[in-house]
Short mmCIF file of C-alpha atoms and ligand atoms in Angstrom, two decimals:
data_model
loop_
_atom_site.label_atom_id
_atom_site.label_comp_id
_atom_site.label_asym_id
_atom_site.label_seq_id
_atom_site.Cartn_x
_atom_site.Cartn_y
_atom_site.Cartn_z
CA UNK A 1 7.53 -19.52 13.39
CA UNK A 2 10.98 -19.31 11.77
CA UNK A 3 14.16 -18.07 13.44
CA UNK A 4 14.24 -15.93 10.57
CA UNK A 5 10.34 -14.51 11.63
CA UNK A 6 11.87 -14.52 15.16
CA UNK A 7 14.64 -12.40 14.60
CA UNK A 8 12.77 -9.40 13.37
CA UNK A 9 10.36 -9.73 16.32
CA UNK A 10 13.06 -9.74 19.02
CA UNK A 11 14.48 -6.91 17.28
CA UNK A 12 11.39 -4.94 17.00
CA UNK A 13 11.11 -5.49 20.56
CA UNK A 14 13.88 -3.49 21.46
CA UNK A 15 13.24 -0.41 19.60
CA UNK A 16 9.05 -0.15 18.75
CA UNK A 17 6.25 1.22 20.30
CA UNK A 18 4.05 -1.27 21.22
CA UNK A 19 1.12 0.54 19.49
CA UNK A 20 0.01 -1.96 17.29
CA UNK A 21 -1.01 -5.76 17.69
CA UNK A 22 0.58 -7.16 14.69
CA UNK A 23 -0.58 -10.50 12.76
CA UNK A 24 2.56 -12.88 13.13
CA UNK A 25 3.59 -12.08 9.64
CA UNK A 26 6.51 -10.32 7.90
CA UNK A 27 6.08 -9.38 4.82
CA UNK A 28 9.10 -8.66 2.09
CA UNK A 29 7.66 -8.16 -1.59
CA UNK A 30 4.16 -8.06 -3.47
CA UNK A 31 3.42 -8.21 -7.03
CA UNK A 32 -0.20 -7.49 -8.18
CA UNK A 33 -2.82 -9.85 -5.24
CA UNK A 34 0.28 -11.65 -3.72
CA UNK A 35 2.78 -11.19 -1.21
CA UNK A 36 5.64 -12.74 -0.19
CA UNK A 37 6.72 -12.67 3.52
CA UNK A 38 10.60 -13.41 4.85
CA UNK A 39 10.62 -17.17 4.45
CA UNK A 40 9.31 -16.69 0.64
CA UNK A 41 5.38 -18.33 1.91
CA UNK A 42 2.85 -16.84 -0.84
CA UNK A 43 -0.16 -15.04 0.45
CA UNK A 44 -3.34 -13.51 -1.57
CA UNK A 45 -3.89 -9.94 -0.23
CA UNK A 46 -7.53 -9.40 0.22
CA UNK A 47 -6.48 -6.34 2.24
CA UNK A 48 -4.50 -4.19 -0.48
CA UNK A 49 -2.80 -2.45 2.02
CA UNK A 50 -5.82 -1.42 3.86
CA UNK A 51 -7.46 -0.29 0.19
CA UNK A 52 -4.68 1.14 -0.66
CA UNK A 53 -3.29 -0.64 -3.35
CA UNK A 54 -6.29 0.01 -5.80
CA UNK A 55 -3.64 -1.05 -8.85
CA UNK A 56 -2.34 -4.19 -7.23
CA UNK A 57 0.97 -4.34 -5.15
CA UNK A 58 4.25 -2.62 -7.52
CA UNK A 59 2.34 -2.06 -10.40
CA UNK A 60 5.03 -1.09 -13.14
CA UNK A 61 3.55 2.14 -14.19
CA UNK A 62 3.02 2.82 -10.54
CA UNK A 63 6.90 2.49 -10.12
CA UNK A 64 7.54 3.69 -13.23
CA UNK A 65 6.29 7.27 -12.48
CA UNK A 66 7.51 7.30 -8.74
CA UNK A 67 11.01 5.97 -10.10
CA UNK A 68 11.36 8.87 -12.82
CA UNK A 69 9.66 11.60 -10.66
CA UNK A 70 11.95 10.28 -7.83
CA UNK A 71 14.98 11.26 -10.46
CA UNK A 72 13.54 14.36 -11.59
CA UNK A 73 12.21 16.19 -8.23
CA UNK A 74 11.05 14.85 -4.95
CA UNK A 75 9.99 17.86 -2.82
CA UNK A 76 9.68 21.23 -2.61
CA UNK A 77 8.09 23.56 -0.73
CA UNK A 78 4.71 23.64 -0.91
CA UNK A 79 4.85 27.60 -1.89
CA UNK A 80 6.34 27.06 -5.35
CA UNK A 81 3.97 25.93 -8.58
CA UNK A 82 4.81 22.17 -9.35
CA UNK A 83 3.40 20.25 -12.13
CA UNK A 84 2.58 16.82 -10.71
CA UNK A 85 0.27 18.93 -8.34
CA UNK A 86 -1.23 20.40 -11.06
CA UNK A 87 -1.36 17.41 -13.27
CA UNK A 88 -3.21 15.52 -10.20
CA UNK A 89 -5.65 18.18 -9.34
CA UNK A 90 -6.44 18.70 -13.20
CA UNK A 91 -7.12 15.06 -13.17
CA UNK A 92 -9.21 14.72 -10.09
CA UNK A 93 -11.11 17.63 -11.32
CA UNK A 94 -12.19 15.62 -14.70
CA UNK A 95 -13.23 12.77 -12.61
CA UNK A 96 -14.79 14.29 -9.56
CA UNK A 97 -18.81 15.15 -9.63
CA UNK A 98 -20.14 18.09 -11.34
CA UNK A 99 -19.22 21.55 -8.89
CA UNK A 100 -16.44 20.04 -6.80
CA UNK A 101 -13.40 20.44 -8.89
CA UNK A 102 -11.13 22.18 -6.00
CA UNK A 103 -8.29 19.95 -4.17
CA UNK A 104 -5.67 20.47 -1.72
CA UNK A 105 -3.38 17.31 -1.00
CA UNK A 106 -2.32 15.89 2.25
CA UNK A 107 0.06 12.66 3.32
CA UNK A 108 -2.68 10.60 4.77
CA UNK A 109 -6.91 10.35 5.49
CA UNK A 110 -6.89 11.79 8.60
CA UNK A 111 -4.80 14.50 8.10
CA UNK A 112 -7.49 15.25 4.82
CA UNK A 113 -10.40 15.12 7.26
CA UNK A 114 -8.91 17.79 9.47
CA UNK A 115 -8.74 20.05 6.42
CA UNK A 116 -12.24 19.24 5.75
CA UNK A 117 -13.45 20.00 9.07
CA UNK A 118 -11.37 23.44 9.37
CA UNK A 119 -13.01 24.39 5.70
CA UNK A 120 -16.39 23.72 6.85
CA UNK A 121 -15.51 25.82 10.01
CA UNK A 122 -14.42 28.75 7.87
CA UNK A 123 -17.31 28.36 5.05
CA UNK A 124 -19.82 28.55 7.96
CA UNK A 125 -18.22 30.37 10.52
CA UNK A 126 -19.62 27.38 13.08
CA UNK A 127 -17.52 24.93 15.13
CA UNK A 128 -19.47 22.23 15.81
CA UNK A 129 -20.14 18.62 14.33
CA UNK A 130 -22.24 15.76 13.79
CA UNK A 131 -21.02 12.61 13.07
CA UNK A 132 -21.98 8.67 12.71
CA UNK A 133 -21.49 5.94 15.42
CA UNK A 134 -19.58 3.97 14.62
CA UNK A 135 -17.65 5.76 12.34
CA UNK A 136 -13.98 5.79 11.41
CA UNK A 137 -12.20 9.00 10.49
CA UNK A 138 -8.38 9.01 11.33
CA UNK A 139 -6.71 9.50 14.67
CA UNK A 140 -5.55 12.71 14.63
CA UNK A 141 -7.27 14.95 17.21
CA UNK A 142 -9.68 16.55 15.22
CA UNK A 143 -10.92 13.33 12.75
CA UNK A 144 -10.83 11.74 16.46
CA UNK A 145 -13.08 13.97 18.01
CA UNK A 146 -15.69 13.12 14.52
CA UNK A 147 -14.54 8.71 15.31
CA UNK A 148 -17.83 6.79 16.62
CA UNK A 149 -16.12 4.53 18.37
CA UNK A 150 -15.67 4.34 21.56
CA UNK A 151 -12.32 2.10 21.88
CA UNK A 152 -10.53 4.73 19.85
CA UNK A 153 -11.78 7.96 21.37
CA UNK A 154 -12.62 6.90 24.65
CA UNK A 155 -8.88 7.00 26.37
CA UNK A 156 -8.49 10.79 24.38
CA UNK A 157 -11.70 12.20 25.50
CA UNK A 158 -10.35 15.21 27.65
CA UNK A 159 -8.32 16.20 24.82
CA UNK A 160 -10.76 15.95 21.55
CA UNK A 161 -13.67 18.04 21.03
CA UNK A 162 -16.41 15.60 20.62
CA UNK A 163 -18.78 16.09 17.54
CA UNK A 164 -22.78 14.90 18.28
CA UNK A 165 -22.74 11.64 17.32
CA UNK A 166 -26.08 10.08 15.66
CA UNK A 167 -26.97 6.36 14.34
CA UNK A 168 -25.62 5.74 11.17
CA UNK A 169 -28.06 4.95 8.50
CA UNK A 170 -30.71 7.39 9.94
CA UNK A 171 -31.27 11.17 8.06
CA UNK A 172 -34.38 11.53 10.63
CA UNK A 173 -31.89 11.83 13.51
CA UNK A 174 -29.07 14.02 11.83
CA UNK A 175 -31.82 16.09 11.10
CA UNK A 176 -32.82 16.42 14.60
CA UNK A 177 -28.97 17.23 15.58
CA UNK A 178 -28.34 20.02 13.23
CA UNK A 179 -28.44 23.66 15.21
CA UNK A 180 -27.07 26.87 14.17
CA UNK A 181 -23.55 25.62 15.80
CA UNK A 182 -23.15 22.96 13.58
CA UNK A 183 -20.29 23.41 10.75
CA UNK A 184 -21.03 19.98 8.90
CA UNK A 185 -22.34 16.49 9.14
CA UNK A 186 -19.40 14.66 8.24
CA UNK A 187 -20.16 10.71 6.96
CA UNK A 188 -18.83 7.84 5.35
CA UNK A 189 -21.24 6.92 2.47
CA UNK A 190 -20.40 3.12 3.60
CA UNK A 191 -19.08 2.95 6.90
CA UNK A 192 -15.83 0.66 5.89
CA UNK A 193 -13.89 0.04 9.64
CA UNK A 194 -17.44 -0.04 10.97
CA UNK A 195 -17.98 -3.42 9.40
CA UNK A 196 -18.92 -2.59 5.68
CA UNK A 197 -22.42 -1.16 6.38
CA UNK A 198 -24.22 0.27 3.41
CA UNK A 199 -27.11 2.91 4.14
CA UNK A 200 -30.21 3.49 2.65
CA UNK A 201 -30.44 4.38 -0.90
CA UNK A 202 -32.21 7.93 -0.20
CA UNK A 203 -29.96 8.49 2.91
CA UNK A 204 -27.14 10.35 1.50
CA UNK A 205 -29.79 12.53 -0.60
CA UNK A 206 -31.90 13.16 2.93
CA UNK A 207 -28.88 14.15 5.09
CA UNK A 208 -27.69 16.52 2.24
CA UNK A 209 -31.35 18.24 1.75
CA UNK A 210 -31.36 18.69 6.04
CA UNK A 211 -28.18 20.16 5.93
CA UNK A 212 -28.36 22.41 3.13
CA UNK A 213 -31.75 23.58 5.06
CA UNK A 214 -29.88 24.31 8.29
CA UNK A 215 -27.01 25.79 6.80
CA UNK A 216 -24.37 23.11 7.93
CA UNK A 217 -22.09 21.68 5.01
CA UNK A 218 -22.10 17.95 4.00
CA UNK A 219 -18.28 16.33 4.48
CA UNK A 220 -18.23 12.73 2.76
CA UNK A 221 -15.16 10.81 4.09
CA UNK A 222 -14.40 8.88 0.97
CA UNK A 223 -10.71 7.71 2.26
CA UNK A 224 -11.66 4.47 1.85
CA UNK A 225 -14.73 4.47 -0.97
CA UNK A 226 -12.92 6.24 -3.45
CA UNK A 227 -11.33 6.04 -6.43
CA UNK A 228 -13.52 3.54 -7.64
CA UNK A 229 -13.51 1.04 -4.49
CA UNK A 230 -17.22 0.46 -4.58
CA UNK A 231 -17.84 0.32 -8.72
CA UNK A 232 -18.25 4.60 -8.82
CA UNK A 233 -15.63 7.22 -8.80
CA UNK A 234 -16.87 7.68 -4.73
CA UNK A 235 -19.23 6.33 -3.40
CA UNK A 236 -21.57 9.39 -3.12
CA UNK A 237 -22.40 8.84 -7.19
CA UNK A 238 -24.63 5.89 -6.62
CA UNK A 239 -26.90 8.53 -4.76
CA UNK A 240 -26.36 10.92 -6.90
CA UNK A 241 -25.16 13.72 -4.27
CA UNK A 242 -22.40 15.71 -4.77
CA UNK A 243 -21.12 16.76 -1.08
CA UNK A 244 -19.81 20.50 -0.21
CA UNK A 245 -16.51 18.84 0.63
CA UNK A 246 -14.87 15.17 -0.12
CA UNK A 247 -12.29 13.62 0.95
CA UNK A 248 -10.34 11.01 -0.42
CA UNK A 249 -7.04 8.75 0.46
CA UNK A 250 -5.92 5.06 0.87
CA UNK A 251 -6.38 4.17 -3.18
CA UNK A 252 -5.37 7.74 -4.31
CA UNK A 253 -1.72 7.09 -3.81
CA UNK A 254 -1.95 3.41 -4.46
CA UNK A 255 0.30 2.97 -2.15
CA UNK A 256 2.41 6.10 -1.78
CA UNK A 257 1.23 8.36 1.20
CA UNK A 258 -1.60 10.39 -0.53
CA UNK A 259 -4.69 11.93 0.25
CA UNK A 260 -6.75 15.05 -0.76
CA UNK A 261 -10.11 16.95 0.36
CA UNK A 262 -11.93 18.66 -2.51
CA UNK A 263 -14.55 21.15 -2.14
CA UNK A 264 -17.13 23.24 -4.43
CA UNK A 265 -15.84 26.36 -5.94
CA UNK A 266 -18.73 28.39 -3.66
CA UNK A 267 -17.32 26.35 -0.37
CA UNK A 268 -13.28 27.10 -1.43
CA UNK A 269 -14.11 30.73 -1.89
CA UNK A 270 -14.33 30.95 2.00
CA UNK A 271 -10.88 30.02 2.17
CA UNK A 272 -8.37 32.21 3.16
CA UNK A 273 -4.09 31.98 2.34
CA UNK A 274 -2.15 30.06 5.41
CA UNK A 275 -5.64 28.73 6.77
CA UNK A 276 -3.66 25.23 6.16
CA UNK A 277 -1.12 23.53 4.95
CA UNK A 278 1.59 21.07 5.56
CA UNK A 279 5.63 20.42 4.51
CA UNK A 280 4.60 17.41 2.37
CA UNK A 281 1.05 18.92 1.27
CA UNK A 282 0.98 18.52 -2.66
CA UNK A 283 4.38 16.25 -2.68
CA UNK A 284 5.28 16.21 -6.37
CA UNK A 285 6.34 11.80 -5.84
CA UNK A 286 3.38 11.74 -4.31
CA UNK A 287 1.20 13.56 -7.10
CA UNK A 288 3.09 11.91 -9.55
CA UNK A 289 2.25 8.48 -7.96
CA UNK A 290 -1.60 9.91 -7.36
CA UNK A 291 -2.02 10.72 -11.47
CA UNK A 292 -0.28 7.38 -12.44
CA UNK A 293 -3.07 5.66 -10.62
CA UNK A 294 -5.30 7.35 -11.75
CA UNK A 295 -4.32 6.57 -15.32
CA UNK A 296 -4.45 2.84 -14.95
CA UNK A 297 -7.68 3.07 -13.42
CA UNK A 298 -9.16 4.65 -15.97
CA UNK A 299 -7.38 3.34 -19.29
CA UNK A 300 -8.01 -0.04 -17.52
CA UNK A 301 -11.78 0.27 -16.63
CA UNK A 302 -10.87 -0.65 -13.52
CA UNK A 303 -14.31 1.52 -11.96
CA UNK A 304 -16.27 -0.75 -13.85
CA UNK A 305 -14.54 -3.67 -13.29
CA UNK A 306 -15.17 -3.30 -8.95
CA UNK A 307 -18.72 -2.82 -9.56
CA UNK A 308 -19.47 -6.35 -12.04
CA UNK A 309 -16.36 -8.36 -10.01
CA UNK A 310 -18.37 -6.99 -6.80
CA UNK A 311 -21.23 -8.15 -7.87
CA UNK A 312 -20.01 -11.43 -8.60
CA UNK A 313 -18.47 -11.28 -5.09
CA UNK A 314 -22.43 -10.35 -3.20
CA UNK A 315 -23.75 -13.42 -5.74
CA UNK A 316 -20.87 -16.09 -4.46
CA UNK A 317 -20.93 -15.24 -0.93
CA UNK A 318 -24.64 -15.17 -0.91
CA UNK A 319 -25.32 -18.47 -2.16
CA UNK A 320 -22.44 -19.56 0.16
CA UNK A 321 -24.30 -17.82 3.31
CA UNK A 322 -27.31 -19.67 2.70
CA UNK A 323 -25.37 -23.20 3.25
CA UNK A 324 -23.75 -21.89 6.70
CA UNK A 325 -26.36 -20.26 8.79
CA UNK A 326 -25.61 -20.63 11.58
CA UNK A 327 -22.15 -19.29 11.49
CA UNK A 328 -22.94 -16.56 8.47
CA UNK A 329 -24.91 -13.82 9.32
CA UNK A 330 -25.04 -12.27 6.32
CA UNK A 331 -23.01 -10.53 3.31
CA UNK A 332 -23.26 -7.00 2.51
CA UNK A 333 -21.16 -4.41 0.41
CA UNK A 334 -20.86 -2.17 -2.78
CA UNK A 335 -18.28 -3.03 -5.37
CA UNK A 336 -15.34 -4.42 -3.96
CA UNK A 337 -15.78 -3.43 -0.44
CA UNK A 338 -17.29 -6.26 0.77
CA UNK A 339 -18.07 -7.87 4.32
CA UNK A 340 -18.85 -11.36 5.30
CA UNK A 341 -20.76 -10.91 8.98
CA UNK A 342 -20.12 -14.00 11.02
CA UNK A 343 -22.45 -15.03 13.56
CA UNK A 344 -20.03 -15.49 16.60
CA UNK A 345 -16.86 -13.04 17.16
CA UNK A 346 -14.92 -16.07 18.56
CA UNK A 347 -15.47 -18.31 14.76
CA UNK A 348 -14.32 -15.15 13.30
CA UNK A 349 -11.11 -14.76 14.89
CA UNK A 350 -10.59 -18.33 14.21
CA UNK A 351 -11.63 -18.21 10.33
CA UNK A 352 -9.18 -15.19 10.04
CA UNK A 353 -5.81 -17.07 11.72
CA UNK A 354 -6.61 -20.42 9.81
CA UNK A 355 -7.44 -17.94 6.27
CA UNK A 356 -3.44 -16.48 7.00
CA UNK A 357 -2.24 -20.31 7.71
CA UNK A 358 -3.53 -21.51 4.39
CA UNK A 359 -2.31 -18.16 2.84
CA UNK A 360 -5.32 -15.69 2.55
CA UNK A 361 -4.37 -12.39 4.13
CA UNK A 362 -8.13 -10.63 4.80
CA UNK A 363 -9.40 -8.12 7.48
CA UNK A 364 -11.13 -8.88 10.48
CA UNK A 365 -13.22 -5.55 11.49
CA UNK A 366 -16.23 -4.49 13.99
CA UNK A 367 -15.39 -7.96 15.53
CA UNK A 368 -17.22 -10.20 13.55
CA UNK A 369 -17.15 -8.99 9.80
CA UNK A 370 -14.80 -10.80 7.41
CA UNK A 371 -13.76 -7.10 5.23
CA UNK A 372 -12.74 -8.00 1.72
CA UNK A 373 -11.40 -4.63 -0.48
CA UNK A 374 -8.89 -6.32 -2.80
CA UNK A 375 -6.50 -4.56 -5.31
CA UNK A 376 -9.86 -3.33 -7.88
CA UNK A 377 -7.57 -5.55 -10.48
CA UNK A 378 -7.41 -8.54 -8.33
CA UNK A 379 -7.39 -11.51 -11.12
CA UNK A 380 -10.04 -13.66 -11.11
CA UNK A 381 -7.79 -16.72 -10.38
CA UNK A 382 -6.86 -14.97 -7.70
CA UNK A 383 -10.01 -14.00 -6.50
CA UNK A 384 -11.48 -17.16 -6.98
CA UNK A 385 -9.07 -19.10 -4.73
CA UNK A 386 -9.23 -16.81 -1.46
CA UNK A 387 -12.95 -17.31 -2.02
CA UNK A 388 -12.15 -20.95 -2.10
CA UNK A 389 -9.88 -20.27 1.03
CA UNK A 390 -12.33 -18.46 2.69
CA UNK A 391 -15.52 -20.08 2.38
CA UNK A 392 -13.28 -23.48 3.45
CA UNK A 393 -12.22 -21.74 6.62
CA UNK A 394 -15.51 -21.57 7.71
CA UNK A 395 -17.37 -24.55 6.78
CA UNK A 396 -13.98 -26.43 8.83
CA UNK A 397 -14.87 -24.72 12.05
CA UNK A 398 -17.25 -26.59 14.65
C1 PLP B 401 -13.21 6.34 6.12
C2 PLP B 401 -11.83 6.63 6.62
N1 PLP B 401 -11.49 7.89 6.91
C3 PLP B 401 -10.26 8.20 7.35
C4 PLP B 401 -9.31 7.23 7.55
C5 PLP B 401 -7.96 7.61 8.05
O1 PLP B 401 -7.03 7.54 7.02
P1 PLP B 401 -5.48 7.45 7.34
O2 PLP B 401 -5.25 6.17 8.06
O3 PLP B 401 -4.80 7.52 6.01
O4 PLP B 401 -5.15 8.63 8.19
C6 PLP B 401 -9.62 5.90 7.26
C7 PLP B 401 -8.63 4.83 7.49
O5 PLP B 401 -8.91 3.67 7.57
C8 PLP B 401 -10.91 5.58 6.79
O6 PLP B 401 -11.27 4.32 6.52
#
């Protein structure tokens, strides 16, 4: 490491929470795939962000719209009409399934989970959940209590009100956990932090049927499938469901702090004035940002694009599983949310250092699954060579 690099950690030192294990990177700039960190080394992002830069990294419409809405009007209160709101919700409404045209706006995923959860409370007048394990929702207290993971919720349990937590993957047992108590079954339609699982192809159909029959509402956390992430609008389209309530994040705001939960017209009408809200709920820079992303992904056909580029992705890493079997498990995924399962947790952690040494920034998640969700414009150059990168990585370990 640099002095430069150095620096900024013994600086950090002094006034950060130690909440987060960082990679030993700093980063300065990006431009579409790439970023730059302090000493000007060149990385491909395979991480976006987290999914969040569905446009690439500074995307000049991106800026262009947060620059002149940044000119024009920043924030108000959330009490006053704005048009950037209205603009966003108008657009969301176009592009959302048939029947679920209703959106309120939040800063961040979790934050549009616990809106979800207190809708599905109100539309039912139940207070109860079921959720996946496994599962990643947010860590506020309430998308916590919904997480199916035990190393996030476990140190909060006396304060979060656990939901029932069921296998993911399996309708038979969400069935079998739905009472009269339970509000919703909220679930990822592929579990993304849980190591890129995809369910069944009639699962999301099944859970939606069991809970329509026992009167509980069906939340999809789309944070991370949406906007197009795995070759659909969300996710939920390749089943063909359309949930009672949605919500959506990470690529919304490509990169400005944006989420939403939408809801069917008969699910909003249970909602009352006041029964939330927030300071920076419907943001007009952040709505602004939310529609110009929207915009590019759609005059650029960048939907379409993640599912054939994904494709080509499942095909690559496939044919490149079969000729390491005993360190790949397998590769699984839906667009471009992807996961490359390693065999061994201690190969993986090694494959994602010596990926960031030879300038691949990608996720390492569930402890042994390589998570690829690039920008969904990621150019195939660019693509191509962290592939190269990658696959490299782990033919070179022993
Ligand atoms: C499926 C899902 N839901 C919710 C969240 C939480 O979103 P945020 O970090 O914006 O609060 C995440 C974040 O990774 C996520 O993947």
């Amino acid at each position: 490491m640099s002095e430069i690099f150095d620096a900024i950690v013994a600086r950090e030192k002094q006034v950060f929470m130690p909440m987060v294990r960082r990679w030993p990177v700093a980063l300065e700039r990006g431009f579409g795939s790439r970023v730059w960190d302090v000493e000007g080394r060149e990385y491909i992002d395979l991480t976006a962000g987290w999914g969040v830069t569905a446009i690439g990294h500074c995307h000049p419409e991106l800026v262009e719209a947060i620059s002149d809405q940044a000119r024009t009007l920043m924030q108000t209160t959330n009490i006053v009409y704005t048009k950037p709101q209205l603009d966003l919700a108008e657009r969301l409404a176009r592009l959302a399934p048939r029947g679920i045209h209703r959106s309120f706006f939040t800063s961040s995923g979790t934050e549009a989970n616990e809106g979800a959860l207190k809708l599905a409370a109100r539309k039912t007048g139940r207070n109860r959940f079921v959720a996946t394990l496994n599962s990643f929702h947010g860590r506020t207290l309430g998308a916590m209590g919904c997480l199916g993971q035990e190393k996030y919720r476990g140190p909060w349990k006396g304060i979060v009100r656990e939901a029932s937590f069921v296998p993911y993957g399996d309708a038979d047992a969400v069935k079998a956990a739905l009472s009269k108590e339970i509000a919703a079954f909220i679930v990822e339609p592929v579990q993304g932090e849980g190591g890129v699982v995809v369910p069944p192809p009639d699962y999301l159909r099944r859970v939606a049927d069991a809970c329509h029959a026992a009167g509980a509402l069906l939340i999809a956390d789309e944070v991370q499938t949406c906007v197009g992430r795995t070759g659909r609008w969300l996710a939920c389209d390749h089943a063909d469901v359309v949930p009672d309530i949605v919500t959506l994040g990470k690529g919304l705001g490509g990169g400005f702090p944006l989420a939403a939960f939408m809801a069917t017209e008969e699910v909003m009408a249970a909602i009352q004035p006041g029964d939330h809200g927030g300071t920076y709920a419907g943001n007009p820079l952040a709505c602004r940002a939310g529609a110009a992303v929207l915009r590019v992904i759609e005059a650029q056909g960048l939907i379409e694009r993640a599912a054939v580029v994904g494709k080509d992705v499942l095909a690559r890493l496939g044919a490149f599983a079969k000729t390491e079997p005993e360190k790949v498990e397998c590769v699984r995924g839906l667009g471009l949310l992807i996961g490359l399962v390693l065999r061994d947790p201690a190969v993986a952690l090694r494959v994602h250092a010596e990926a960031r040494e030879r300038g691949l920034l990608v996720n390492l998640t569930a402890d042994r699954v390589l998570r690829l969700f690039p920008a969904l414009n990621i150019p195939d150059r660019d693509l191509a060579q962290a592939l190269e990168i990658l696959e490299a990585c782990i033919r070179s370990q022993s």
